[in-house]
Amino acid sequence: MIYVLRMGHRIKRDERLTTHVCLAARAFGADGVILSGERDEKLLEGIRKVSEKWGGNFAVRYEEDWKKVIKGFEGDRIHLTMYGERLDRVISAVKKSRKDKLIVVGAGKVPRDVYNLVGWNVSVGNQPHSEVSALAVFLHEWFGGKELLRGFKGAWLRITPCKRGKSVVSCRK
Amino acid sequence: MIYVLRMGHRIKRDERLTTHVCLAARAFGADGVILSGERDEKLLEGIRKVSEKWGGNFAVRYEEDWKKVIKGFEGDRIHLTMYGERLDRVISAVKKSRKDKLIVVGAGKVPRDVYNLVGWNVSVGNQPHSEVSALAVFLHEWFGGKELLRGFKGAWLRITPCKRGKSVVSCRK
């Protein structure tokens, strides 16, 4: 199982980015997101609605105490940061471990503690970009691209890939 | 050369996401972003400052007429959309062409015209996620991961990857 911990969410400032973090987590094969920072039930509800429509068992929940989440997690704890070790150098070691994964991504500045509470600080490139792209590329490397081909059970909506336009199959009961 | 066309930018709503699109474009090896939608000089200036600090020749500019940009582009035009053809099925064909690339990503709903003006409509997975993750994973596939290792000339700031904490070398003149 792979969970994402989205830290330091600020309702007004991060609403859309956190939504994109959650959607990317789901689309690239994570099992769920734990949101920390400001409690944002509307955002969580939005993600649940997307999951209901598009299928799968993606879970989202809020936890005020991010330290408890990291410390209490039984498995590998990985913090994505531009300051961390190079992805290409650690990905095979990360893959070798068969334990569950907690992937930590921040919004704004991440408290220094996080760097010490995790087992790996991993950089998806050492340039500034986005927690959305870092998470997606990390998961894409982790799953080797297979995550993009998997089905989402119980979906009301499915897309049939096509050259032009949109082909959506609706199977709402 | 690879350029990204970010369409339909709305200053208030998309400020941070468009910034992340630009930063991801830069970090994952694109040469520049053309911004369309609402004119947002502050955002462009912010990206220019990042590029100055972190190096490289990443270019950003505004164009009101996105149709002119797409039609006038001499090279391959690729629109990233969840409705498009599967990335894994088209990436080798896209790679074979040695022409310049224009990668189109929307904010909000993309006008139907776009689907017909481009040569490829490509889906990075057929699930809803983010233009930031779609762009990053597309470029990551395109460059085969080598984009994360390239240097950025003239940088004032460079990161030395490390296991814990932050190691930043400042070489500002």
CSV table of C-alpha atoms in Angstrom, one decimal:
chain,number,residue,atom,x,y,z
A,1,MET,CA,0.0,0.0,0.0
A,2,ILE,CA,1.2,3.5,-0.8
A,3,TYR,CA,-0.1,6.5,1.1
A,4,VAL,CA,0.7,10.2,0.5
A,5,LEU,CA,0.9,12.6,3.4
A,6,ARG,CA,0.1,16.1,2.2
A,7,MET,CA,1.4,18.5,4.9
A,8,GLY,CA,0.7,22.1,5.8
A,9,HIS,CA,-2.4,22.5,3.7
A,10,ARG,CA,-3.8,26.1,3.7
A,11,ILE,CA,-7.4,26.3,2.7
A,12,LYS,CA,-7.3,29.4,0.7
A,13,ARG,CA,-3.9,29.3,-0.8
A,14,ASP,CA,-3.5,25.6,-1.5
A,15,GLU,CA,-7.0,24.5,-2.4
A,16,ARG,CA,-6.3,23.7,-6.0
A,17,LEU,CA,-2.7,22.5,-5.6
A,18,THR,CA,-3.7,20.1,-2.9
A,19,THR,CA,-6.6,18.9,-5.0
A,20,HIS,CA,-4.1,18.2,-7.8
A,21,VAL,CA,-1.8,16.4,-5.4
A,22,CYS,CA,-4.7,14.1,-4.4
A,23,LEU,CA,-5.8,13.5,-8.0
A,24,ALA,CA,-2.2,12.8,-9.1
A,25,ALA,CA,-1.7,10.4,-6.1
A,26,ARG,CA,-4.9,8.5,-7.2
A,27,ALA,CA,-4.1,8.5,-11.0
A,28,PHE,CA,-0.5,7.4,-10.4
A,29,GLY,CA,-1.4,4.5,-8.2
A,30,ALA,CA,-1.4,5.6,-4.6
A,31,ASP,CA,-4.0,4.1,-2.3
A,32,GLY,CA,-4.8,7.2,-0.4
A,33,VAL,CA,-3.9,10.7,0.8
A,34,ILE,CA,-3.7,11.9,4.4
A,35,LEU,CA,-4.2,15.6,4.6
A,36,SER,CA,-2.7,17.7,7.3
A,37,GLY,CA,-2.6,21.4,8.0
A,38,GLU,CA,-5.9,23.3,7.9
A,39,ARG,CA,-8.9,21.0,8.0
A,40,ASP,CA,-10.6,21.1,4.6
A,41,GLU,CA,-13.7,18.9,4.5
A,42,LYS,CA,-14.9,20.5,1.3
A,43,LEU,CA,-11.7,19.5,-0.5
A,44,LEU,CA,-11.8,15.9,0.9
A,45,GLU,CA,-15.4,15.6,-0.2
A,46,GLY,CA,-14.5,16.8,-3.7
A,47,ILE,CA,-11.9,14.1,-4.0
A,48,ARG,CA,-14.3,11.4,-2.7
A,49,LYS,CA,-16.7,12.5,-5.4
A,50,VAL,CA,-14.1,12.2,-8.1
A,51,SER,CA,-13.2,8.7,-6.8
A,52,GLU,CA,-16.8,7.7,-6.8
A,53,LYS,CA,-17.3,8.8,-10.4
A,54,TRP,CA,-14.0,7.5,-11.8
A,55,GLY,CA,-13.8,4.3,-9.7
A,56,GLY,CA,-11.2,2.6,-7.5
A,57,ASN,CA,-10.8,2.6,-3.7
A,58,PHE,CA,-8.8,5.8,-3.2
A,59,ALA,CA,-9.1,7.0,0.4
A,60,VAL,CA,-8.7,10.5,1.8
A,61,ARG,CA,-8.8,11.6,5.4
A,62,TYR,CA,-7.6,14.4,7.6
A,63,GLU,CA,-5.1,14.2,10.5
A,64,GLU,CA,-4.1,17.2,12.5
A,65,ASP,CA,-1.0,15.6,13.9
A,66,TRP,CA,1.4,15.0,11.0
A,67,LYS,CA,4.2,13.9,13.4
A,68,LYS,CA,2.0,11.1,14.7
A,69,VAL,CA,1.2,10.0,11.2
A,70,ILE,CA,4.9,9.8,10.2
A,71,LYS,CA,6.1,8.3,13.5
A,72,GLY,CA,3.2,5.8,13.6
A,73,PHE,CA,3.6,4.6,10.0
A,74,GLU,CA,4.7,1.0,9.8
A,75,GLY,CA,6.7,0.9,6.6
A,76,ASP,CA,9.0,3.1,4.5
A,77,ARG,CA,8.7,6.8,5.0
A,78,ILE,CA,9.8,8.9,2.0
A,79,HIS,CA,9.9,12.7,1.9
A,80,LEU,CA,10.0,14.2,-1.6
A,81,THR,CA,12.2,17.3,-1.5
A,82,MET,CA,14.4,19.1,-4.0
A,83,TYR,CA,17.2,18.9,-1.4
A,84,GLY,CA,17.1,15.1,-1.1
A,85,GLU,CA,19.1,12.2,-2.7
A,86,ARG,CA,18.8,11.7,-6.4
A,87,LEU,CA,15.7,9.7,-7.4
A,88,ASP,CA,17.7,7.6,-9.9
A,89,ARG,CA,20.2,6.6,-7.2
A,90,VAL,CA,17.6,5.5,-4.6
A,91,ILE,CA,14.7,4.1,-6.6
A,92,SER,CA,16.1,0.6,-6.8
A,93,ALA,CA,16.7,0.5,-3.0
A,94,VAL,CA,13.2,1.9,-2.4
A,95,LYS,CA,11.8,-0.8,-4.8
A,96,LYS,CA,13.7,-3.6,-3.1
A,97,SER,CA,11.8,-3.0,0.2
A,98,ARG,CA,8.4,-4.7,0.1
A,99,LYS,CA,7.0,-2.6,2.9
A,100,ASP,CA,4.1,-0.2,2.7
A,101,LYS,CA,5.1,3.4,1.8
A,102,LEU,CA,4.3,6.8,3.1
A,103,ILE,CA,5.2,9.6,0.7
A,104,VAL,CA,5.4,13.0,2.4
A,105,VAL,CA,4.9,16.1,0.3
A,106,GLY,CA,4.7,19.6,1.7
A,107,ALA,CA,2.9,22.8,0.9
A,108,GLY,CA,5.1,25.8,1.6
A,109,LYS,CA,8.1,25.3,3.9
A,110,VAL,CA,8.4,21.9,5.4
A,111,PRO,CA,9.5,21.7,9.1
A,112,ARG,CA,13.1,20.6,9.6
A,113,ASP,CA,11.9,17.6,11.7
A,114,VAL,CA,10.4,15.9,8.7
A,115,TYR,CA,13.9,15.4,7.2
A,116,ASN,CA,14.9,13.4,10.3
A,117,LEU,CA,11.7,11.5,10.8
A,118,VAL,CA,11.7,9.8,7.4
A,119,GLY,CA,14.0,7.1,6.1
A,120,TRP,CA,14.5,8.7,2.7
A,121,ASN,CA,14.7,12.3,1.5
A,122,VAL,CA,14.4,12.0,-2.2
A,123,SER,CA,14.7,14.6,-4.9
A,124,VAL,CA,13.0,14.4,-8.2
A,125,GLY,CA,15.6,16.7,-9.8
A,126,ASN,CA,17.3,19.4,-7.7
A,127,GLN,CA,15.4,22.2,-9.3
A,128,PRO,CA,12.3,24.0,-8.0
A,129,HIS,CA,9.1,22.6,-9.5
A,130,SER,CA,6.0,21.2,-7.9
A,131,GLU,CA,4.9,18.7,-5.3
A,132,VAL,CA,2.4,17.5,-8.0
A,133,SER,CA,5.1,16.8,-10.6
A,134,ALA,CA,7.5,15.3,-8.0
A,135,LEU,CA,4.8,12.9,-6.7
A,136,ALA,CA,3.7,11.9,-10.1
A,137,VAL,CA,7.2,11.2,-11.4
A,138,PHE,CA,8.1,9.4,-8.3
A,139,LEU,CA,5.1,7.1,-8.5
A,140,HIS,CA,5.6,6.7,-12.3
A,141,GLU,CA,9.2,5.5,-11.6
A,142,TRP,CA,8.0,3.3,-8.8
A,143,PHE,CA,5.4,1.5,-10.9
A,144,GLY,CA,7.4,1.6,-14.0
A,145,GLY,CA,4.6,3.2,-16.0
A,146,LYS,CA,2.2,0.3,-15.3
A,147,GLU,CA,0.1,2.5,-13.0
A,148,LEU,CA,-1.3,4.4,-16.1
A,149,LEU,CA,-2.8,1.2,-17.5
A,150,ARG,CA,-4.6,-0.1,-14.5
A,151,GLY,CA,-8.4,-0.2,-14.2
A,152,PHE,CA,-10.5,1.6,-11.6
A,153,LYS,CA,-13.2,-0.7,-10.3
A,154,GLY,CA,-16.8,0.5,-10.1
A,155,ALA,CA,-16.3,3.5,-12.2
A,156,TRP,CA,-19.3,5.4,-13.5
A,157,LEU,CA,-17.2,7.1,-16.2
A,158,ARG,CA,-14.5,5.6,-18.4
A,159,ILE,CA,-12.6,7.1,-21.2
A,160,THR,CA,-11.8,5.4,-24.4
A,161,PRO,CA,-8.5,6.9,-25.6
A,162,CYS,CA,-8.9,8.5,-29.0
A,163,LYS,CA,-7.1,10.7,-31.6
A,164,ARG,CA,-9.5,13.6,-31.7
A,165,GLY,CA,-12.2,14.7,-29.3
A,166,LYS,CA,-13.6,12.9,-26.3
A,167,SER,CA,-15.0,9.4,-25.9
A,168,VAL,CA,-16.5,8.8,-22.5
A,169,VAL,CA,-18.5,5.8,-21.6
A,170,SER,CA,-21.0,6.4,-18.8
A,171,CYS,CA,-22.1,3.4,-16.8
A,172,ARG,CA,-23.9,5.0,-13.9
A,173,LYS,CA,-26.3,2.7,-12.2
B,1,MET,CA,13.4,22.8,-28.8
B,2,ILE,CA,10.4,22.1,-26.7
B,3,TYR,CA,7.9,24.8,-25.8
B,4,VAL,CA,4.8,24.6,-23.6
B,5,LEU,CA,1.7,26.5,-24.4
B,6,ARG,CA,-0.3,27.1,-21.2
B,7,MET,CA,-3.8,28.1,-22.3
B,8,GLY,CA,-6.7,29.8,-20.6
B,9,HIS,CA,-4.8,31.2,-17.6
B,10,ARG,CA,-7.0,33.0,-15.1
B,11,ILE,CA,-5.0,35.3,-12.9
B,12,LYS,CA,-6.8,34.7,-9.6
B,13,ARG,CA,-7.8,31.1,-10.0
B,14,ASP,CA,-4.7,29.7,-11.8
B,15,GLU,CA,-1.8,31.7,-10.4
B,16,ARG,CA,-0.2,28.9,-8.5
B,17,LEU,CA,-1.0,26.1,-10.8
B,18,THR,CA,0.3,28.0,-13.8
B,19,THR,CA,3.5,28.8,-11.8
B,20,HIS,CA,3.9,25.1,-11.2
B,21,VAL,CA,3.3,24.3,-14.8
B,22,CYS,CA,6.1,26.8,-15.7
B,23,LEU,CA,8.5,25.4,-13.1
B,24,ALA,CA,7.8,21.8,-14.1
B,25,ALA,CA,8.3,22.7,-17.7
B,26,ARG,CA,11.7,24.2,-16.8
B,27,ALA,CA,12.8,21.4,-14.4
B,28,PHE,CA,11.8,18.7,-16.8
B,29,GLY,CA,13.7,20.1,-19.8
B,30,ALA,CA,11.4,22.4,-21.8
B,31,ASP,CA,13.0,25.5,-23.3
B,32,GLY,CA,10.1,27.8,-22.5
B,33,VAL,CA,6.5,28.5,-21.8
B,34,ILE,CA,4.1,30.6,-23.8
B,35,LEU,CA,1.3,31.8,-21.6
B,36,SER,CA,-2.2,32.5,-22.9
B,37,GLY,CA,-5.5,33.6,-21.3
B,38,GLU,CA,-5.3,36.5,-18.9
B,39,ARG,CA,-2.2,38.5,-19.2
B,40,ASP,CA,-0.2,38.0,-16.0
B,41,GLU,CA,3.1,39.9,-16.0
B,42,LYS,CA,3.7,39.3,-12.3
B,43,LEU,CA,3.7,35.6,-12.8
B,44,LEU,CA,6.0,35.8,-15.8
B,45,GLU,CA,8.3,38.0,-13.8
B,46,GLY,CA,8.3,35.5,-11.0
B,47,ILE,CA,9.3,32.7,-13.3
B,48,ARG,CA,12.1,34.8,-14.8
B,49,LYS,CA,13.4,35.4,-11.3
B,50,VAL,CA,13.5,31.7,-10.6
B,51,SER,CA,15.3,31.1,-13.8
B,52,GLU,CA,17.8,33.8,-13.0
B,53,LYS,CA,18.5,32.3,-9.6
B,54,TRP,CA,18.6,28.6,-10.7
B,55,GLY,CA,20.2,29.0,-14.1
B,56,GLY,CA,19.5,28.0,-17.6
B,57,ASN,CA,17.9,29.8,-20.5
B,58,PHE,CA,14.2,29.1,-19.9
B,59,ALA,CA,12.0,31.7,-21.7
B,60,VAL,CA,8.5,32.8,-20.8
B,61,ARG,CA,6.3,35.1,-22.7
B,62,TYR,CA,2.6,36.0,-23.2
B,63,GLU,CA,0.6,35.6,-26.3
B,64,GLU,CA,-3.1,36.6,-26.4
B,65,ASP,CA,-3.9,34.6,-29.6
B,66,TRP,CA,-3.3,30.9,-28.7
B,67,LYS,CA,-4.7,29.9,-32.1
B,68,LYS,CA,-2.0,31.8,-33.9
B,69,VAL,CA,0.6,30.2,-31.6
B,70,ILE,CA,-0.6,26.7,-32.4
B,71,LYS,CA,-1.1,27.3,-36.2
B,72,GLY,CA,2.1,29.2,-36.6
B,73,PHE,CA,4.3,26.6,-34.8
B,74,GLU,CA,6.7,24.9,-37.1
B,75,GLY,CA,7.1,21.4,-35.6
B,76,ASP,CA,5.0,18.8,-33.8
B,77,ARG,CA,2.0,20.0,-31.9
B,78,ILE,CA,1.0,17.9,-28.9
B,79,HIS,CA,-2.0,18.4,-26.7
B,80,LEU,CA,-2.0,16.7,-23.3
B,81,THR,CA,-5.5,15.6,-22.4
B,82,MET,CA,-7.0,12.7,-20.5
B,83,TYR,CA,-9.1,11.9,-23.6
B,84,GLY,CA,-6.2,11.5,-25.9
B,85,GLU,CA,-4.2,8.5,-27.2
B,86,ARG,CA,-2.2,6.5,-24.7
B,87,LEU,CA,1.2,7.9,-24.0
B,88,ASP,CA,2.9,4.5,-24.1
B,89,ARG,CA,1.4,3.9,-27.6
B,90,VAL,CA,2.5,7.2,-29.1
B,91,ILE,CA,5.7,8.1,-27.3
B,92,SER,CA,8.0,6.2,-29.7
B,93,ALA,CA,6.4,7.9,-32.7
B,94,VAL,CA,6.7,11.3,-31.1
B,95,LYS,CA,10.3,10.5,-30.3
B,96,LYS,CA,11.1,9.5,-33.9
B,97,SER,CA,10.2,12.9,-35.2
B,98,ARG,CA,13.2,15.3,-34.8
B,99,LYS,CA,11.1,18.4,-35.1
B,100,ASP,CA,10.6,21.1,-32.5
B,101,LYS,CA,7.7,20.4,-30.1
B,102,LEU,CA,4.8,22.5,-28.9
B,103,ILE,CA,3.1,20.9,-25.9
B,104,VAL,CA,-0.3,22.4,-25.2
B,105,VAL,CA,-1.8,22.2,-21.7
B,106,GLY,CA,-5.1,23.8,-20.6
B,107,ALA,CA,-6.4,25.4,-17.5
B,108,GLY,CA,-10.1,24.7,-17.1
B,109,LYS,CA,-11.9,23.5,-20.2
B,110,VAL,CA,-10.0,23.5,-23.4
B,111,PRO,CA,-11.8,24.7,-26.6
B,112,ARG,CA,-12.7,21.9,-29.0
B,113,ASP,CA,-10.6,23.5,-31.8
B,114,VAL,CA,-7.4,22.6,-30.0
B,115,TYR,CA,-8.1,18.9,-30.5
B,116,ASN,CA,-8.1,19.4,-34.3
B,117,LEU,CA,-5.3,22.0,-34.5
B,118,VAL,CA,-2.7,19.6,-33.0
B,119,GLY,CA,-1.0,16.6,-34.5
B,120,TRP,CA,-1.4,14.5,-31.4
B,121,ASN,CA,-3.8,14.4,-28.5
B,122,VAL,CA,-2.0,12.4,-25.8
B,123,SER,CA,-3.3,11.1,-22.5
B,124,VAL,CA,-1.0,10.6,-19.6
B,125,GLY,CA,-3.4,8.1,-18.1
B,126,ASN,CA,-7.1,8.4,-18.7
B,127,GLN,CA,-7.9,9.5,-15.2
B,128,PRO,CA,-8.4,13.1,-14.0
B,129,HIS,CA,-5.2,14.5,-12.4
B,130,SER,CA,-3.3,17.6,-13.2
B,131,GLU,CA,-1.7,19.5,-16.1
B,132,VAL,CA,1.4,19.7,-13.9
B,133,SER,CA,1.8,16.0,-13.5
B,134,ALA,CA,0.8,15.3,-17.1
B,135,LEU,CA,3.4,17.7,-18.4
B,136,ALA,CA,6.1,16.4,-16.1
B,137,VAL,CA,5.5,12.7,-16.9
B,138,PHE,CA,5.3,13.4,-20.6
B,139,LEU,CA,8.7,15.2,-20.5
B,140,HIS,CA,10.2,12.6,-18.3
B,141,GLU,CA,9.2,9.9,-20.8
B,142,TRP,CA,10.4,12.1,-23.7
B,143,PHE,CA,13.9,12.6,-22.2
B,144,GLY,CA,14.0,9.2,-20.6
B,145,GLY,CA,14.9,10.6,-17.1
B,146,LYS,CA,18.0,12.4,-18.4
B,147,GLU,CA,16.4,15.8,-18.0
B,148,LEU,CA,16.7,15.5,-14.2
B,149,LEU,CA,20.5,15.2,-14.4
B,150,ARG,CA,21.2,18.2,-16.7
B,151,GLY,CA,22.9,21.3,-15.4
B,152,PHE,CA,21.5,24.8,-15.6
B,153,LYS,CA,24.2,27.3,-16.7
B,154,GLY,CA,24.8,30.5,-14.8
B,155,ALA,CA,22.9,29.4,-11.7
B,156,TRP,CA,23.4,31.5,-8.5
B,157,LEU,CA,22.1,28.6,-6.5
B,158,ARG,CA,22.9,24.9,-6.8
B,159,ILE,CA,21.8,22.1,-4.6
B,160,THR,CA,24.0,19.2,-3.6
B,161,PRO,CA,21.7,16.2,-3.1
B,162,CYS,CA,21.9,14.9,0.5
B,163,LYS,CA,20.4,12.4,2.9
B,164,ARG,CA,19.2,14.8,5.5
B,165,GLY,CA,18.7,18.6,5.5
B,166,LYS,CA,19.6,21.1,2.9
B,167,SER,CA,22.9,21.7,1.1
B,168,VAL,CA,22.8,24.8,-1.1
B,169,VAL,CA,25.8,26.3,-2.8
B,170,SER,CA,25.4,30.0,-3.5
B,171,CYS,CA,27.6,31.4,-6.2
B,172,ARG,CA,26.0,34.8,-6.8
B,173,LYS,CA,28.3,37.3,-8.3
